[in-house]
Amino acid sequence: MRLILLGPPGAGKGTQAKRLEESRGLVQLSTGDMLRAAVASGSPLGQQAKRVMEAGELMPDEIIIDMIAERIGQPDCRNGFVLDGFPRTTRQAAALDEMLGRKRAALDAVIELTVDEDALIERISGRFSCAKCGAGYHEKYKRPKVDGVCDVCGSTEFSRRKDDNAETVAARLEAYRGQTAPILPYYQERSLLRRVDGMADMNEVTRQIEAALAAL
Ligand code: AP5
């Protein structure tokens, strides 16, 4: 199965993509995670990504398209994947169609997580992750079982994303409204778009996604 999760920053794309990876064996392809790995490596791409991400802007299409084309071509993606954070522009959406067309493959569904923008600030400002294994948490909605200790690896060190501050989040939302939301009609016209209430609690969002996939 090949899926796209769409929605503004903090809508829950990463949270739900991880669950689809666990429940259906789909590979999570997060362009944000790929770029953060490049930043951590200190490569020239990473230095560019650091500047762009901290400004809340989008990376150039060509770079992101090449990154995804290379990743989708790897053997682990043959059994299906869930795109988290890609496509984000009409050009990226068209490039994805070309990539899949060359492989005689098609998208199964595009799931839009609909959310109330006011809630996104709370979601994003409460987010943190394990500095060692990357497991994601939230101060209110997903606390570790033992305070200060990662449920997955037991580490006691946590970190926050540099782009999770009010000013950058406002720019990221602007980029979503201006450049990403316009691709929704493209998928709606092709009957691929399914809307899920991203404001529901995490388990209910998962249930709604599974129901939408079961109905395909
Ligand atoms: P990226 O990493 O993709 O960030 P984003 O799209 O802004 O999305 P987030 O990761 O912030 O949110 P999410 O929807 O995954 O929510 P999450 O599940 O974490 O991109 C970062 C940057 O990279 C971009 O700004 C851009 O510069 C660049 N970039 C990336 N892709 C690009 C592309 N294709 N083209 C160009 N540039 C690109 O949830 C958020 C929090 O809420 C968590 O703490 C979670 O626990 C909690 N939560 C989740 N669901 C719920 C729920 N239902 N109820 C309550 N809490 C919830």
Short mmCIF file of C-alpha atoms and ligand atoms in Angstrom, two decimals:
data_model
loop_
_atom_site.label_atom_id
_atom_site.label_comp_id
_atom_site.label_asym_id
_atom_site.label_seq_id
_atom_site.Cartn_x
_atom_site.Cartn_y
_atom_site.Cartn_z
CA MET A 1 0.00 0.00 0.00
CA ARG A 2 1.24 3.51 -0.84
CA LEU A 3 -0.14 6.35 1.23
CA ILE A 4 0.34 10.05 1.80
CA LEU A 5 -0.43 11.73 5.12
CA LEU A 6 -1.19 15.42 4.66
CA GLY A 7 -1.83 18.13 7.22
CA PRO A 8 -0.30 21.23 8.77
CA PRO A 9 2.61 21.18 11.25
CA GLY A 10 1.57 19.32 14.40
CA ALA A 11 -1.45 17.65 12.78
CA GLY A 12 -0.15 14.23 13.84
CA LYS A 13 1.38 12.99 10.56
CA GLY A 14 4.51 11.59 12.19
CA THR A 15 2.57 9.99 15.05
CA GLN A 16 0.17 8.22 12.70
CA ALA A 17 2.85 7.29 10.13
CA LYS A 18 4.76 5.45 12.88
CA ARG A 19 1.59 3.56 13.83
CA LEU A 20 1.00 2.57 10.18
CA GLU A 21 4.58 1.36 10.05
CA GLU A 22 3.97 -0.83 13.09
CA SER A 23 0.49 -2.09 12.13
CA ARG A 24 0.92 -2.57 8.38
CA GLY A 25 4.67 -2.82 7.84
CA LEU A 26 4.68 0.31 5.67
CA VAL A 27 7.97 2.22 5.57
CA GLN A 28 7.62 5.73 7.00
CA LEU A 29 9.20 8.23 4.61
CA SER A 30 9.50 11.52 6.49
CA THR A 31 11.26 14.27 4.55
CA GLY A 32 11.51 16.25 7.80
CA ASP A 33 13.40 13.37 9.48
CA MET A 34 15.66 12.99 6.44
CA LEU A 35 16.50 16.69 6.55
CA ARG A 36 17.11 16.60 10.32
CA ALA A 37 19.53 13.70 9.75
CA ALA A 38 21.32 15.84 7.14
CA VAL A 39 21.49 18.74 9.63
CA ALA A 40 22.97 16.41 12.28
CA SER A 41 25.61 15.20 9.78
CA GLY A 42 26.78 18.78 9.13
CA SER A 43 26.86 18.17 5.34
CA PRO A 44 26.42 21.13 2.93
CA LEU A 45 22.81 19.95 2.38
CA GLY A 46 22.37 19.87 6.16
CA GLN A 47 23.68 23.41 6.53
CA GLN A 48 21.20 24.65 3.94
CA ALA A 49 18.37 22.64 5.54
CA LYS A 50 19.20 24.11 8.97
CA ARG A 51 18.77 27.68 7.67
CA VAL A 52 15.58 26.90 5.76
CA MET A 53 13.92 24.85 8.53
CA GLU A 54 14.72 27.38 11.25
CA ALA A 55 13.09 30.06 9.08
CA GLY A 56 9.98 27.86 8.68
CA GLU A 57 10.34 27.91 4.90
CA LEU A 58 10.36 25.03 2.42
CA MET A 59 13.48 23.45 0.92
CA PRO A 60 13.82 23.72 -2.90
CA ASP A 61 11.66 21.20 -4.77
CA GLU A 62 14.55 19.66 -6.78
CA ILE A 63 16.45 18.68 -3.64
CA ILE A 64 13.44 17.11 -1.96
CA ILE A 65 12.28 15.32 -5.12
CA ASP A 66 15.73 13.75 -5.64
CA MET A 67 15.82 12.71 -2.00
CA ILE A 68 12.45 10.94 -2.20
CA ALA A 69 13.15 9.38 -5.62
CA GLU A 70 16.32 7.83 -4.24
CA ARG A 71 14.56 6.58 -1.10
CA ILE A 72 11.51 5.14 -2.88
CA GLY A 73 13.86 3.16 -5.13
CA GLN A 74 15.29 1.22 -2.19
CA PRO A 75 14.19 -2.42 -1.74
CA ASP A 76 12.41 -1.91 1.61
CA CYS A 77 9.87 0.36 -0.10
CA ARG A 78 8.69 -2.39 -2.47
CA ASN A 79 6.06 -3.57 -0.01
CA GLY A 80 4.62 -0.11 0.51
CA PHE A 81 5.26 3.16 2.27
CA VAL A 82 3.61 6.08 3.97
CA LEU A 83 4.80 9.54 2.97
CA ASP A 84 4.94 11.98 5.88
CA GLY A 85 5.71 15.58 4.85
CA PHE A 86 5.88 14.94 1.10
CA PRO A 87 4.56 16.17 -1.28
CA ARG A 88 4.34 19.74 -0.04
CA THR A 89 3.98 21.63 -3.34
CA THR A 90 2.17 21.02 -6.63
CA ARG A 91 5.55 20.41 -8.29
CA GLN A 92 6.42 17.72 -5.72
CA ALA A 93 2.99 16.10 -6.25
CA ALA A 94 3.53 15.97 -10.02
CA ALA A 95 7.05 14.56 -9.55
CA LEU A 96 5.69 11.83 -7.28
CA ASP A 97 3.21 10.81 -9.97
CA GLU A 98 6.05 10.58 -12.48
CA MET A 99 8.19 8.51 -10.11
CA LEU A 100 5.36 6.08 -9.42
CA GLY A 101 4.35 5.99 -13.09
CA ARG A 102 7.87 4.88 -14.05
CA LYS A 103 7.50 1.99 -11.60
CA ARG A 104 3.96 1.20 -12.80
CA ALA A 105 2.80 1.83 -9.27
CA ALA A 106 0.00 4.01 -7.94
CA LEU A 107 -1.07 5.74 -4.77
CA ASP A 108 -3.80 4.01 -2.77
CA ALA A 109 -4.94 7.01 -0.72
CA VAL A 110 -4.11 10.49 0.53
CA ILE A 111 -5.21 11.01 4.11
CA GLU A 112 -5.74 14.57 5.24
CA LEU A 113 -5.62 15.15 8.99
CA THR A 114 -7.95 18.10 9.54
CA VAL A 115 -7.13 20.24 12.58
CA ASP A 116 -7.95 23.46 14.32
CA GLU A 117 -4.95 25.80 13.93
CA ASP A 118 -5.25 27.12 17.50
CA ALA A 119 -4.63 23.62 18.85
CA LEU A 120 -1.51 23.18 16.75
CA ILE A 121 0.51 25.68 18.76
CA GLU A 122 -0.21 23.71 21.96
CA ARG A 123 0.64 20.44 20.24
CA ILE A 124 3.90 21.71 18.83
CA SER A 125 5.05 23.59 21.91
CA GLY A 126 4.47 20.50 24.09
CA ARG A 127 6.36 18.13 21.81
CA PHE A 128 9.72 16.58 22.79
CA SER A 129 11.59 13.44 21.88
CA CYS A 130 14.16 11.04 23.27
CA ALA A 131 17.64 12.34 22.41
CA LYS A 132 18.91 8.77 22.03
CA CYS A 133 16.26 6.79 20.10
CA GLY A 134 14.01 9.59 18.80
CA ALA A 135 10.76 8.28 20.37
CA GLY A 136 8.22 11.12 20.38
CA TYR A 137 6.35 12.48 23.41
CA HIS A 138 4.07 15.33 24.43
CA GLU A 139 3.92 17.13 27.80
CA LYS A 140 0.15 16.68 28.00
CA TYR A 141 -0.95 14.08 25.46
CA LYS A 142 1.81 11.50 25.56
CA ARG A 143 4.01 11.58 28.62
CA PRO A 144 6.61 8.85 29.26
CA LYS A 145 5.27 6.17 31.63
CA VAL A 146 7.97 7.14 34.16
CA ASP A 147 8.66 10.88 34.19
CA GLY A 148 12.03 11.71 32.64
CA VAL A 149 12.69 8.18 31.33
CA CYS A 150 12.15 7.13 27.70
CA ASP A 151 9.63 4.24 27.44
CA VAL A 152 11.51 2.73 24.51
CA CYS A 153 15.23 2.85 25.40
CA GLY A 154 15.36 4.04 29.03
CA SER A 155 17.40 7.16 28.20
CA THR A 156 16.92 10.19 30.46
CA GLU A 157 17.91 12.75 27.84
CA PHE A 158 15.29 14.51 25.75
CA SER A 159 15.41 17.21 23.09
CA ARG A 160 13.13 19.69 21.36
CA ARG A 161 13.12 20.75 17.71
CA LYS A 162 14.67 24.15 16.95
CA ASP A 163 11.75 24.98 14.62
CA ASP A 164 9.14 24.40 17.34
CA ASN A 165 8.96 28.03 18.52
CA ALA A 166 6.01 30.42 18.02
CA GLU A 167 7.65 32.54 15.31
CA THR A 168 8.81 29.60 13.18
CA VAL A 169 5.53 27.75 13.64
CA ALA A 170 3.68 30.81 12.27
CA ALA A 171 5.93 30.72 9.16
CA ARG A 172 5.44 26.94 8.79
CA LEU A 173 1.66 27.38 8.94
CA GLU A 174 1.89 30.11 6.31
CA ALA A 175 3.92 27.78 4.05
CA TYR A 176 1.30 25.07 4.57
CA ARG A 177 -1.61 27.38 3.68
CA GLY A 178 0.15 28.93 0.67
CA GLN A 179 2.04 26.01 -0.85
CA THR A 180 0.76 22.69 0.50
CA ALA A 181 -3.02 23.07 0.99
CA PRO A 182 -3.42 23.87 -2.76
CA ILE A 183 -2.48 20.26 -3.59
CA LEU A 184 -5.57 18.90 -1.78
CA PRO A 185 -7.95 19.52 -4.75
CA TYR A 186 -5.46 17.69 -7.03
CA TYR A 187 -6.00 14.51 -5.02
CA GLN A 188 -9.69 15.14 -4.44
CA GLU A 189 -10.32 15.28 -8.20
CA ARG A 190 -8.68 11.86 -8.52
CA SER A 191 -10.88 10.44 -5.71
CA LEU A 192 -7.82 9.67 -3.59
CA LEU A 193 -8.48 12.09 -0.74
CA ARG A 194 -9.86 10.83 2.59
CA ARG A 195 -10.44 13.26 5.47
CA VAL A 196 -9.86 12.23 9.06
CA ASP A 197 -10.54 14.30 12.18
CA GLY A 198 -7.04 15.08 13.44
CA MET A 199 -8.49 16.76 16.55
CA ALA A 200 -9.70 13.46 17.99
CA ASP A 201 -7.43 11.66 20.45
CA MET A 202 -4.53 9.71 18.94
CA ASN A 203 -6.21 6.29 19.15
CA GLU A 204 -9.40 7.59 17.58
CA VAL A 205 -7.40 9.17 14.72
CA THR A 206 -5.72 5.78 14.17
CA ARG A 207 -9.13 4.07 14.19
CA GLN A 208 -10.50 6.52 11.60
CA ILE A 209 -7.47 6.02 9.35
CA GLU A 210 -7.80 2.24 9.56
CA ALA A 211 -11.55 2.52 8.76
CA ALA A 212 -10.77 4.70 5.72
CA LEU A 213 -8.16 2.20 4.50
CA ALA A 214 -10.46 -0.77 5.07
CA ALA A 215 -13.09 0.92 2.87
CA LEU A 216 -10.72 1.37 -0.11
P1 AP5 B 1 8.38 18.20 9.11
O1 AP5 B 1 9.31 17.50 10.00
O2 AP5 B 1 7.65 17.41 8.05
O3 AP5 B 1 7.37 19.01 10.03
P2 AP5 B 1 5.82 19.43 9.87
O4 AP5 B 1 5.14 19.09 8.61
O5 AP5 B 1 5.83 20.86 10.25
O6 AP5 B 1 5.12 18.49 10.83
P3 AP5 B 1 5.47 18.15 12.30
O7 AP5 B 1 6.55 17.11 12.34
O8 AP5 B 1 5.73 19.40 13.08
O9 AP5 B 1 4.10 17.61 12.82
P4 AP5 B 1 3.34 16.25 12.60
O10 AP5 B 1 2.13 16.50 11.75
O11 AP5 B 1 4.25 15.14 12.19
O12 AP5 B 1 2.83 16.03 14.09
P5 AP5 B 1 3.33 15.01 15.22
O13 AP5 B 1 2.84 13.64 14.94
O14 AP5 B 1 4.79 15.20 15.50
O15 AP5 B 1 9.12 19.38 8.32
C1 AP5 B 1 9.99 20.27 8.99
C2 AP5 B 1 10.60 21.24 7.98
O16 AP5 B 1 11.39 20.51 7.00
C3 AP5 B 1 9.62 22.06 7.13
O17 AP5 B 1 9.20 23.22 7.82
C4 AP5 B 1 10.48 22.36 5.88
O18 AP5 B 1 11.40 23.42 6.16
C5 AP5 B 1 11.28 21.10 5.69
N1 AP5 B 1 10.60 20.13 4.81
C6 AP5 B 1 10.11 18.90 5.16
N2 AP5 B 1 9.55 18.29 4.12
C7 AP5 B 1 9.67 19.14 3.06
C8 AP5 B 1 9.23 19.07 1.69
N3 AP5 B 1 8.53 18.02 1.24
N4 AP5 B 1 9.49 20.14 0.90
C9 AP5 B 1 10.19 21.21 1.36
N5 AP5 B 1 10.62 21.34 2.63
C10 AP5 B 1 10.36 20.31 3.48
O19 AP5 B 1 2.48 15.57 16.45
C11 AP5 B 1 2.80 16.82 17.07
C12 AP5 B 1 2.65 16.68 18.60
O20 AP5 B 1 1.27 16.48 18.92
C13 AP5 B 1 3.40 15.47 19.19
O21 AP5 B 1 3.94 15.82 20.44
C14 AP5 B 1 2.32 14.40 19.34
O22 AP5 B 1 2.59 13.56 20.46
C15 AP5 B 1 1.05 15.22 19.56
N6 AP5 B 1 -0.14 14.63 18.93
C16 AP5 B 1 -0.20 13.98 17.74
N7 AP5 B 1 -1.46 13.58 17.48
C17 AP5 B 1 -2.21 14.02 18.52
C18 AP5 B 1 -3.61 13.93 18.84
N8 AP5 B 1 -4.48 13.31 18.01
N9 AP5 B 1 -4.02 14.50 20.01
C19 AP5 B 1 -3.14 15.14 20.83
N10 AP5 B 1 -1.81 15.23 20.59
C20 AP5 B 1 -1.35 14.70 19.45
#
